Tab-separated table of C-alpha atoms in Angstrom:
chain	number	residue	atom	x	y	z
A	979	UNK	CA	136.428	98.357	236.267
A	980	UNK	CA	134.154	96.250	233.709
A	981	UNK	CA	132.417	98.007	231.209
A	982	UNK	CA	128.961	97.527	233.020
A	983	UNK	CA	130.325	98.463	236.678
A	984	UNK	CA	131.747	102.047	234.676
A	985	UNK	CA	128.158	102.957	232.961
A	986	UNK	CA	126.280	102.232	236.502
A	987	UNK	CA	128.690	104.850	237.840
A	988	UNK	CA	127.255	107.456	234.934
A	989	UNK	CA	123.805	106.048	235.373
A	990	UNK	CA	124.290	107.120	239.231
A	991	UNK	CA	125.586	110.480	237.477
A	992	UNK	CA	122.772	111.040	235.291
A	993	UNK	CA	119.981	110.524	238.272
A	994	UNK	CA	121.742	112.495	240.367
A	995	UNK	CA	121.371	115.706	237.993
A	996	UNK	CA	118.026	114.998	236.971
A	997	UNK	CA	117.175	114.469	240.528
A	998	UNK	CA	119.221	118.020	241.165
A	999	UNK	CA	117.195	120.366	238.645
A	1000	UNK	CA	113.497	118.434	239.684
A	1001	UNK	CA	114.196	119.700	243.215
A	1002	UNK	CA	115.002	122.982	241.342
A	1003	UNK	CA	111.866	123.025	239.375
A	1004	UNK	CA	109.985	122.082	242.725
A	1005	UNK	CA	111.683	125.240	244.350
A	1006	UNK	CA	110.641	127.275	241.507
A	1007	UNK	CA	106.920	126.347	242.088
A	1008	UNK	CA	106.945	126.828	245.393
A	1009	UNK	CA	108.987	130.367	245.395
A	1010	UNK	CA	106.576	131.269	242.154
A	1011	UNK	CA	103.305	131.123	244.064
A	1012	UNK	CA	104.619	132.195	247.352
A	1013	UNK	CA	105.905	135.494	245.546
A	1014	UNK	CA	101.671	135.945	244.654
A	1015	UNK	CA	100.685	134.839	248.226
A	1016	UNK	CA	103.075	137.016	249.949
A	1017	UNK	CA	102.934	139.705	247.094
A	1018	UNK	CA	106.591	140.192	247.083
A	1019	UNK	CA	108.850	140.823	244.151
A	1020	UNK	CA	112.104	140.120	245.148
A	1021	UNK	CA	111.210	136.454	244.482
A	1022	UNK	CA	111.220	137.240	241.036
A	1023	UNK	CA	114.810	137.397	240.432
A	1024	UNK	CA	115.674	133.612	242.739
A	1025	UNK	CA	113.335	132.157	240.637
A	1026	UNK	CA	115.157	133.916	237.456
A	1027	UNK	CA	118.236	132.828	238.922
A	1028	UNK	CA	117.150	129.063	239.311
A	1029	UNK	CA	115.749	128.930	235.842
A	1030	UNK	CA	119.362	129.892	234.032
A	1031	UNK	CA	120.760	126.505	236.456
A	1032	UNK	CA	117.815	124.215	234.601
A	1033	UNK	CA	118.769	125.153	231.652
A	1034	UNK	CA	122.146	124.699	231.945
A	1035	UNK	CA	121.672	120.888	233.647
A	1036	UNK	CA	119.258	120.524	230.355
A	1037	UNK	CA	121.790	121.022	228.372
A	1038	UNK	CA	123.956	118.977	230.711
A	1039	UNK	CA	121.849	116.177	230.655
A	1040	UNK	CA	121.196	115.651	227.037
A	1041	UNK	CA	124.973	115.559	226.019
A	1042	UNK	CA	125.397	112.987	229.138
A	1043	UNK	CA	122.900	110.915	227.787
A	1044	UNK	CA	124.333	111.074	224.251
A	1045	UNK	CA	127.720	110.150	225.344
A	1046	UNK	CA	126.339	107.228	227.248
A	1047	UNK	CA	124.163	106.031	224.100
A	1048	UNK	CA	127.068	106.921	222.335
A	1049	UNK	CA	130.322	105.118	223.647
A	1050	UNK	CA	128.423	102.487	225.941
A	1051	UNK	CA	126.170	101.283	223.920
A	1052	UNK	CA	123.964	100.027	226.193
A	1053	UNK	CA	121.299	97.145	225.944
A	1054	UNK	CA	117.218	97.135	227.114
A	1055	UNK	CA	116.578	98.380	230.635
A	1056	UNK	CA	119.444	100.686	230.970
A	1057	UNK	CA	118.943	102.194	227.155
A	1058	UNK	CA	115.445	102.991	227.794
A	1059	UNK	CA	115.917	104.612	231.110
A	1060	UNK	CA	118.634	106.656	229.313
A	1061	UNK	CA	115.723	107.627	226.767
A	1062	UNK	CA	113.526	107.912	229.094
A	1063	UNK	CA	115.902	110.328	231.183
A	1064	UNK	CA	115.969	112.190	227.745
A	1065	UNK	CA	112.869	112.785	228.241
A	1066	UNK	CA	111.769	113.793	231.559
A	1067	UNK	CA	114.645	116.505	230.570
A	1068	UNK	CA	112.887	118.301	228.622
A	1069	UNK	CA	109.776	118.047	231.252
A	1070	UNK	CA	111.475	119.319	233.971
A	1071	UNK	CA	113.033	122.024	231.888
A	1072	UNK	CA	109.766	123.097	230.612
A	1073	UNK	CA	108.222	123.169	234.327
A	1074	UNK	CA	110.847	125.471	234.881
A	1075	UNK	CA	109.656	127.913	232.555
A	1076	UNK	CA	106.012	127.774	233.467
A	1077	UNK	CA	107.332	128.625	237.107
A	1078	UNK	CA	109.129	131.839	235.693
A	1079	UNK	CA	105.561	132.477	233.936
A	1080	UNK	CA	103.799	132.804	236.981
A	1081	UNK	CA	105.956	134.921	237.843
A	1082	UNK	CA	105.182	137.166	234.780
A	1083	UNK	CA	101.303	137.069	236.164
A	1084	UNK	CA	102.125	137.824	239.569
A	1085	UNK	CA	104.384	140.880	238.662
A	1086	UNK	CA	101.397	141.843	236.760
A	1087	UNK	CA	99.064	141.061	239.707
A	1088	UNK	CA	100.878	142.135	242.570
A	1089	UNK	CA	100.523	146.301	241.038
A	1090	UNK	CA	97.087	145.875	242.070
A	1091	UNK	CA	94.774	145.497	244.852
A	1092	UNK	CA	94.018	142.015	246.149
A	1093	UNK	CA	91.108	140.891	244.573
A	1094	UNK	CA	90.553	138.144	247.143
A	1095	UNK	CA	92.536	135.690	249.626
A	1096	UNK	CA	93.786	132.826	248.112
A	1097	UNK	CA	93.066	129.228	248.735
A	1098	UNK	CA	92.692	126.947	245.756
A	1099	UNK	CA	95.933	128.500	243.710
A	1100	UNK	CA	97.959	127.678	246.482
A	1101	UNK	CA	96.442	124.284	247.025
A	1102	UNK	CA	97.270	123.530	243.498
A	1103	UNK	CA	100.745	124.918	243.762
A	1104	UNK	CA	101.445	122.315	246.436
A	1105	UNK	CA	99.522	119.356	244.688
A	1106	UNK	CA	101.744	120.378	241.569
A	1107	UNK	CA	104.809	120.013	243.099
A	1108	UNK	CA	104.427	117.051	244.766
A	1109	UNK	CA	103.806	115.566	241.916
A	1110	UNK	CA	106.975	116.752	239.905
A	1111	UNK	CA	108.953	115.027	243.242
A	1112	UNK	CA	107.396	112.181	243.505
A	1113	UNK	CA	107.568	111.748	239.534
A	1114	UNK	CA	111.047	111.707	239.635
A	1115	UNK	CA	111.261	109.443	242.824
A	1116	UNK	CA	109.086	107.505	241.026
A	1117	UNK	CA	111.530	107.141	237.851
A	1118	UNK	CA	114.872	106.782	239.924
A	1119	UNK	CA	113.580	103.791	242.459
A	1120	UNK	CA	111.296	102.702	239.067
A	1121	UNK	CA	108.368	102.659	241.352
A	1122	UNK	CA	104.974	102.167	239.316
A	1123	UNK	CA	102.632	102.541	242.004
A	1124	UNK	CA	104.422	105.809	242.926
A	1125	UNK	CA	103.928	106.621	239.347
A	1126	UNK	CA	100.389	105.946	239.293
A	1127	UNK	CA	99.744	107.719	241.967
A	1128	UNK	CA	101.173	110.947	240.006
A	1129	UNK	CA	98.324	110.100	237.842
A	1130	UNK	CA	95.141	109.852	239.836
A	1131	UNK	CA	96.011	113.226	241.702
A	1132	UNK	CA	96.336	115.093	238.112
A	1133	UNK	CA	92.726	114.742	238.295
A	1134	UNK	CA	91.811	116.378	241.481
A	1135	UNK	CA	94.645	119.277	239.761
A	1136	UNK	CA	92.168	119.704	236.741
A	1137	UNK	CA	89.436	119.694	239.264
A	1138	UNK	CA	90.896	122.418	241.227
A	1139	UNK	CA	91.581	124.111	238.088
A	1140	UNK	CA	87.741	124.419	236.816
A	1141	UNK	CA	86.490	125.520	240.441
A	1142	UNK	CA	89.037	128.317	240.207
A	1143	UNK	CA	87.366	129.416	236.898
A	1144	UNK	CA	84.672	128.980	238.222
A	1145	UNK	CA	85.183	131.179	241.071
A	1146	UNK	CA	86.941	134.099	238.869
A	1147	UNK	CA	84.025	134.203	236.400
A	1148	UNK	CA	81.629	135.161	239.109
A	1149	UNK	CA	83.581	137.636	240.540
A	1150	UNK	CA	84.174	139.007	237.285
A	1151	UNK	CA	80.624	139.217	235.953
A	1152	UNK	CA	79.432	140.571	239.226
A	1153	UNK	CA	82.151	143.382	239.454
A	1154	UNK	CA	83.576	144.112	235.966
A	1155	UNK	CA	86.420	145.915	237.809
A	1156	UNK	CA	87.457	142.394	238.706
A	1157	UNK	CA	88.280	141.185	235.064
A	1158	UNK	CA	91.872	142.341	234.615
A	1159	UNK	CA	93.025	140.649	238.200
A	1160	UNK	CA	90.863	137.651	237.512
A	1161	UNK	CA	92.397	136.890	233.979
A	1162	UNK	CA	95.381	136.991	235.427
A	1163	UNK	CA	94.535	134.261	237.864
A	1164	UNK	CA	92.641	132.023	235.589
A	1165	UNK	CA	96.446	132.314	233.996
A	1166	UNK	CA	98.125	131.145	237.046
A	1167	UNK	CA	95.785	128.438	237.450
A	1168	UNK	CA	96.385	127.256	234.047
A	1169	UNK	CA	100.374	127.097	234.105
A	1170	UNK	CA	100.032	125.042	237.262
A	1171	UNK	CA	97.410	122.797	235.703
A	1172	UNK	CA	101.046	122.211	233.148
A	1173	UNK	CA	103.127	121.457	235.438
A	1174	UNK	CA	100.904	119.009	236.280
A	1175	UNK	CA	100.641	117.434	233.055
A	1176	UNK	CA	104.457	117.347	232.580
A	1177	UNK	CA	104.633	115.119	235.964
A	1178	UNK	CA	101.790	113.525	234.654
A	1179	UNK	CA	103.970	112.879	231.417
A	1180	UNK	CA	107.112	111.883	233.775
A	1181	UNK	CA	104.816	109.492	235.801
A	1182	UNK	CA	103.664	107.754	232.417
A	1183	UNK	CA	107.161	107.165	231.239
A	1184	UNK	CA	107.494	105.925	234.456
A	1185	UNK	CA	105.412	103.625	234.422
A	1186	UNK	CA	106.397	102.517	230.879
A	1187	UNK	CA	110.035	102.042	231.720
A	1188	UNK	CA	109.242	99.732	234.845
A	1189	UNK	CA	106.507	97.594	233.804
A	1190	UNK	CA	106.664	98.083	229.744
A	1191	UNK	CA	103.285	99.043	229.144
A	1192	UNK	CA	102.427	101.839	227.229
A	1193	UNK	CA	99.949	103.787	229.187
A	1194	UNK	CA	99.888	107.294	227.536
A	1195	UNK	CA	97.146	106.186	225.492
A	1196	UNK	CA	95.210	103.644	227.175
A	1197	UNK	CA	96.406	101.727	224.353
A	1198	UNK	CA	96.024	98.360	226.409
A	1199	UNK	CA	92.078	99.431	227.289
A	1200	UNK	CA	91.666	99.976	223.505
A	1201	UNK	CA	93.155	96.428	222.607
A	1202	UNK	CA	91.384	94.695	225.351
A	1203	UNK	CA	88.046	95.599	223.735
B	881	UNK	CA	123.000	95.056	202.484
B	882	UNK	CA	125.377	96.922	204.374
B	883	UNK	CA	124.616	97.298	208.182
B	884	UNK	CA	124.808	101.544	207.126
B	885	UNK	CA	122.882	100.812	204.064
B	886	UNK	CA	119.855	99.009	206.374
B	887	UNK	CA	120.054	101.845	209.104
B	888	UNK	CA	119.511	104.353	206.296
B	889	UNK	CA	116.300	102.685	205.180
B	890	UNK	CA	114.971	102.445	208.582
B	891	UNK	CA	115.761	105.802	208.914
B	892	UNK	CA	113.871	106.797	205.802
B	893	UNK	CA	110.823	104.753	207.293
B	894	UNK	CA	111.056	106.973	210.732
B	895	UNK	CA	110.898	110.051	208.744
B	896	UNK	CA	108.302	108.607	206.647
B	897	UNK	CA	105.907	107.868	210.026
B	898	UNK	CA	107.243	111.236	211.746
B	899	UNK	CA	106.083	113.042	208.164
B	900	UNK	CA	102.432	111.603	208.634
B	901	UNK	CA	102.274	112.531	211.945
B	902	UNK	CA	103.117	116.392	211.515
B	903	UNK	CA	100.819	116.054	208.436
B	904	UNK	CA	97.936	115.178	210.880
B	905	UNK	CA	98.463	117.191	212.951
B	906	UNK	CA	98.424	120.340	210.773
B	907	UNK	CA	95.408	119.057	209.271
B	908	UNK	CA	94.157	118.563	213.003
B	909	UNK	CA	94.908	122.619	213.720
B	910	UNK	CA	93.359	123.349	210.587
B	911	UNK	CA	90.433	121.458	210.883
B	912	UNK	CA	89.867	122.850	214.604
B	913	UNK	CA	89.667	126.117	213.873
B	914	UNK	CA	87.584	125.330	210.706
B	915	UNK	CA	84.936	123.902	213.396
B	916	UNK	CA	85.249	127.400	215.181
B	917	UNK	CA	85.278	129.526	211.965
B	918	UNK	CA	82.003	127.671	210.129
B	919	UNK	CA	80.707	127.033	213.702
B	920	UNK	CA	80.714	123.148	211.978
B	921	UNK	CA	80.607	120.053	214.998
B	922	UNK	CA	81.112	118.029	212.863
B	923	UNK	CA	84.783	118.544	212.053
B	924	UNK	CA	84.975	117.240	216.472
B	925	UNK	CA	84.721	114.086	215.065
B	926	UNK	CA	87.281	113.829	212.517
B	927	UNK	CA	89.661	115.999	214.916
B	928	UNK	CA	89.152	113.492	217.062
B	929	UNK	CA	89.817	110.181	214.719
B	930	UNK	CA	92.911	111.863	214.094
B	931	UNK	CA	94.535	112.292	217.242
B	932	UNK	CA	93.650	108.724	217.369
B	933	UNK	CA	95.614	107.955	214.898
B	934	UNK	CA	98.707	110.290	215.905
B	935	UNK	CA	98.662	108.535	219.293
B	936	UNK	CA	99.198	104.700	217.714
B	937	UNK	CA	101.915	106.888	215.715
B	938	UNK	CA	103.697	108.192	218.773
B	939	UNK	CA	103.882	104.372	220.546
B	940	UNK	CA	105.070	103.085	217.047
B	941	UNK	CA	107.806	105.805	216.425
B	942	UNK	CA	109.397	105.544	219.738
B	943	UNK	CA	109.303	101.815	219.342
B	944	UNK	CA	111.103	102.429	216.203
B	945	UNK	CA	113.735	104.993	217.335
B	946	UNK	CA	114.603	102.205	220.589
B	947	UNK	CA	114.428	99.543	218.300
B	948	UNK	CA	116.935	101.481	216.320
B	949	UNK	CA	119.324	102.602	219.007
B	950	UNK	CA	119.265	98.922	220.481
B	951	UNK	CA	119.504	97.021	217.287
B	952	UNK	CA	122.126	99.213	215.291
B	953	UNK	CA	123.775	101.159	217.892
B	954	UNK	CA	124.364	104.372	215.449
B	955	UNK	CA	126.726	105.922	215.645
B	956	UNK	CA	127.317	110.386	216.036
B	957	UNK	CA	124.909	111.907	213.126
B	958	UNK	CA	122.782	108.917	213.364
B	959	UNK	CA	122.503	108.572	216.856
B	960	UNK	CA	121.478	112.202	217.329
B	961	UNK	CA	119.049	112.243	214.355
B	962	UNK	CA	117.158	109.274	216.127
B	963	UNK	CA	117.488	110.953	219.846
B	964	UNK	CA	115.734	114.136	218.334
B	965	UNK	CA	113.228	112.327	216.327
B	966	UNK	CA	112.171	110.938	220.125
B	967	UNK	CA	111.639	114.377	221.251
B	968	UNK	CA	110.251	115.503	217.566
B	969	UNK	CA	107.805	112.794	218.539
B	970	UNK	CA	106.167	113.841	221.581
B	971	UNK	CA	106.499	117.489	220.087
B	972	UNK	CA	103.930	116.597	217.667
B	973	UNK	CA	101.599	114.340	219.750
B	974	UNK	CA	101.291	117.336	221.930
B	975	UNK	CA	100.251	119.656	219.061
B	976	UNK	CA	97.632	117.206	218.336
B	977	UNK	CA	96.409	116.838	221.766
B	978	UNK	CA	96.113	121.079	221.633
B	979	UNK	CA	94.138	121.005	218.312
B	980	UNK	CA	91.539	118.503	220.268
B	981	UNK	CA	91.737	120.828	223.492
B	982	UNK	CA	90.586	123.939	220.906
B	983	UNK	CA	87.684	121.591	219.975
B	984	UNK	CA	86.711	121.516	223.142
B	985	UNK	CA	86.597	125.434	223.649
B	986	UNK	CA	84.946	125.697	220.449
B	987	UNK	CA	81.960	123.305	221.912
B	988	UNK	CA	81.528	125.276	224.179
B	989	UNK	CA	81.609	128.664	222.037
B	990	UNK	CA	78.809	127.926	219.325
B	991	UNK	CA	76.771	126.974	221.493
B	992	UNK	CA	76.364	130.728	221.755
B	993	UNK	CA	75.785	133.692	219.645
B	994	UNK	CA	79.112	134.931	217.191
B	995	UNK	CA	81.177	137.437	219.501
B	996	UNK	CA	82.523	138.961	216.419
B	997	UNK	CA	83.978	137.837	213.121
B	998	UNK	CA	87.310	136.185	213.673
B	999	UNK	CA	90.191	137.637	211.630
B	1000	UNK	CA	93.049	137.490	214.216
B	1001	UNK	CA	92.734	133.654	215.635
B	1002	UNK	CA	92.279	132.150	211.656
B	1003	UNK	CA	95.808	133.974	211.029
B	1004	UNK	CA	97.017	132.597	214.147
B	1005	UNK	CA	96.095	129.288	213.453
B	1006	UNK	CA	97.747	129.573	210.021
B	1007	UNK	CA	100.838	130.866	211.227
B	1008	UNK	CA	101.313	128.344	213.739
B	1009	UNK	CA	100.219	125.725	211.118
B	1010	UNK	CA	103.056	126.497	208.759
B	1011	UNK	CA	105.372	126.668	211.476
B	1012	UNK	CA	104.789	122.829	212.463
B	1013	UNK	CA	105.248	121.809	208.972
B	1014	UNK	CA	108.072	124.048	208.377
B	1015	UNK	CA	109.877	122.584	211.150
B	1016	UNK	CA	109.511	119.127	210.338
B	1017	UNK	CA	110.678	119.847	207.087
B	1018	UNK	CA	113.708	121.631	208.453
B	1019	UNK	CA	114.425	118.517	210.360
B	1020	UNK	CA	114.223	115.774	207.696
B	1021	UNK	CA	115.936	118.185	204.799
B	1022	UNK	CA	118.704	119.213	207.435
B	1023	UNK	CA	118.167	122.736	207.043
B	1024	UNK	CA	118.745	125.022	209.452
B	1025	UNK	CA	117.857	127.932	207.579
B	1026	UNK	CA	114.147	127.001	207.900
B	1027	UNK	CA	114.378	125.734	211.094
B	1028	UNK	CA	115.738	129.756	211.930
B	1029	UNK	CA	112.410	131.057	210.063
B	1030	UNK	CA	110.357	128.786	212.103
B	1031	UNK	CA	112.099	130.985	215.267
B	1032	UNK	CA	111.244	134.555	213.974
B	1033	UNK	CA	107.588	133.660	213.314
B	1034	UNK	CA	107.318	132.411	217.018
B	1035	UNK	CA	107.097	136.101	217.975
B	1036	UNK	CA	104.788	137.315	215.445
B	1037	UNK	CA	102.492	134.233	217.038
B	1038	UNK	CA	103.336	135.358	220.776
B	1039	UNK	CA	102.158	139.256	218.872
B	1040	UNK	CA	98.489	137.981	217.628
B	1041	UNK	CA	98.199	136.730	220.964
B	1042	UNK	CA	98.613	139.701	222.918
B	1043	UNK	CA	96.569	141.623	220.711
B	1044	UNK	CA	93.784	139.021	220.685
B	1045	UNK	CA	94.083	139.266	224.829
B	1046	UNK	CA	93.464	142.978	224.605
B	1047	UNK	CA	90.879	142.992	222.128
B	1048	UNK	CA	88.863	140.472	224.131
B	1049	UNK	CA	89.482	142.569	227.522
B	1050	UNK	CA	87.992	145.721	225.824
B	1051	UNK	CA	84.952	143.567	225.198
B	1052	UNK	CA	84.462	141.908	228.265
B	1053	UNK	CA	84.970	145.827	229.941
B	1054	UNK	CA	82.578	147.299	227.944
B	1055	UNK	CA	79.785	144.416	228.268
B	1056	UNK	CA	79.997	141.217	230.815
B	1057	UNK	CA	77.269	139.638	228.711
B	1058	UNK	CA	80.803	138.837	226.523
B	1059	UNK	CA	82.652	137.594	229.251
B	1060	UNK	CA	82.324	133.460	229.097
B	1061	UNK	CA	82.591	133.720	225.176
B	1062	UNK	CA	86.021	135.795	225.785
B	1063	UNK	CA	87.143	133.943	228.033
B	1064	UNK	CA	86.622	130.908	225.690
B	1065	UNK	CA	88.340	132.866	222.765
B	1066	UNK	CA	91.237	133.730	224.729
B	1067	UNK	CA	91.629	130.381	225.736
B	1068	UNK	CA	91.656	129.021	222.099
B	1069	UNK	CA	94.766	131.684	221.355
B	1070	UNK	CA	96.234	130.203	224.364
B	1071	UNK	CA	96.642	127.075	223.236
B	1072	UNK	CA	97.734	128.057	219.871
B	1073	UNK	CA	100.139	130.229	221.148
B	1074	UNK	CA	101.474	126.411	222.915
B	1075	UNK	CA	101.784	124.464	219.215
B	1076	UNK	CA	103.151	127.596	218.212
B	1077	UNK	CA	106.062	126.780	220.974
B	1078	UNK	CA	106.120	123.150	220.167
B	1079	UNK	CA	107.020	123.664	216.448
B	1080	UNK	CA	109.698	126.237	218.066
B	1081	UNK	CA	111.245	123.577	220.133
B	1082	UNK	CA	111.055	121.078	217.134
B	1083	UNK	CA	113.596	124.129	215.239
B	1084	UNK	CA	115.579	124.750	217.881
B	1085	UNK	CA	116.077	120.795	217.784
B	1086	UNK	CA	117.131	121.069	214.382
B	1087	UNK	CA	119.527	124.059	214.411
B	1088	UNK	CA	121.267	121.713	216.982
B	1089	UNK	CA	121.483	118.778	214.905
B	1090	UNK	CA	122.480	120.415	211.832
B	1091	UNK	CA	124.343	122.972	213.176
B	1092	UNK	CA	125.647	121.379	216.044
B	1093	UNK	CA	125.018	124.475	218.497
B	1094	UNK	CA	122.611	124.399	221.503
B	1095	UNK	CA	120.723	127.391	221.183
B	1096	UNK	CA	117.566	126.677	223.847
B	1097	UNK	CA	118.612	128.610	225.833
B	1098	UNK	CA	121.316	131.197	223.871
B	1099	UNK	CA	123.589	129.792	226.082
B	1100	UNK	CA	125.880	130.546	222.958
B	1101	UNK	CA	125.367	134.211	223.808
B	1102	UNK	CA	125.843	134.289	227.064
B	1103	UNK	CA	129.219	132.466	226.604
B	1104	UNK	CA	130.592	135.081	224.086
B	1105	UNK	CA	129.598	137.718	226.675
């Protein structure tokens, strides 16, 4: 097998994991917020369960990539999608964790009444996810407009992130008995709003990997003043 | 010069460019909550130059680090010194994007009367301030001692924030004029409470490269179970 031919095989590897713990960290998401919708607890402990398997392909992931930067030694493209992979890593980990967050708030929550039926949290929880997926399609066919697309619906996330506080501070200076409950939604609202910045982040290496422009700071719109 | 001797003084110019960037971004943290403190817009301004300046530093560290890994192709310590000054990287970026995020809630705040005198977010802001510089230190001296510290004072961090949450609920209970001003407050520990975590991850970065143990996740626990 030539060299080359040997690290494609542990390139195939390497998206295959990452590919294994987004679709993890998409699960999470989905069972977080569907353990607030359908107030039940024994989501909890699957979601506790899938966490401990992210961190463990983290972990995973990093030494793979070291041992490829390591003994292969490889050149351009395929050393900065193994940085790259580096880094959407630690993204994908993190999601994780915001996803075992919400489920912090919602055991919180869950103790008390509902305060009100919910629309936009759910909404967001579905925008959010989509966006880790197709972030990581995104990276492993190195599709920019797929990226970019990640990008223009983190917007409409941070918009359905103000109407929900929004929403929550009425009810809360109408009925003070509201407060507790509503805090704890405003929280939700803001771990999904996150995740959707650590797609967002995924979707900008993306896009930096395939076309090799440095978007994260409009850095190009800056020089082309 | 020796190919080593080179690498080392490339090396000494990453961790001369990943020094100024944690400095800024303490200063950034410190300046923010100055603004909130002294009720002082002007310091949005400066805040803001700054993170201007830490996002050219980002693009021209990671251009560094793949210059480095393509170029030399380091070897073990090396290799895993420049992978973690990658993640280091986008550590710190974030901690300056948080200090302009607190600028924004703090816009928003004195526009309004003082909700009380702030004793709890200053020492939070402190804490979390040391911590970033602490770990950044612990990273370019090797020492995983500090990098340890920089754990512990996560929780004292993760302590001021729960008490600021409660404190802030008791007002908001016992008059809703205080609501949106709370809310604001809490919001401003929130995101402290987040640098605080990104100068943790930084450590736990470093106790791996020194030490050579993975201990994100105390996977090294569970193991010896």
């Amino acid at each position: 097998m030539t060299p080359q031919r040997h690290l494609d095989e542990e390139l195939g590897l390497l998206k295959e994991k990452l590919f294994t713990m987004a679709s993890l960290a998409e699960t999470m998401i989905h069972k977080a917020i569907r353990s607030l919708v359908e107030r039940d607890e024994t989501l909890f402990q699957v979601v506790e369960e899938q966490e401990k398997k992210v961190n463990h392909l983290e972990i995973e992931i990093d030494e793979l990539c070291l041992k490829l930067l390591a003994l292969k030694q490889p050149m351009a493209t395929d050393l900065r999608f193994i940085t790259s992979a580096m880094k959407i890593n630690s993204e994908l980990e993190r999601i994780g964790d915001l996803a075992v967050n919400i489920t912090q708030r919602v055991a919180v929550l869950i103790k008390q009444p509902q305060l009100k039926p919910l629309i936009d949290i759910p909404r967001m929880a579905e925008l959010t996810q989509k966006m880790v997926k197709d972030s990581l399609d995104a990276f492993i066919q190195k599709d920019a407009d797929l990226a970019r697309s990640v990008l223009t619906r983190d917007d409409e996330v941070d918009g359905l992130k103000g109407q929900i506080f929004r929403e929550l501070l009425t009810f809360m200076l109408s009925d003070q008995s509201t407060i507790p409950r509503s805090l704890e939604l405003i929280l939700v609202s803001r771990h999904l709003e996150r995740i959707g910045d650590h797609a967002t982040n995924i979707a900008e290496d993306v896009v930096y990997l395939v076309l090799g422009k440095d978007i994260r700071h409009h850095i190009e719109t800056e020089r082309n003043k």
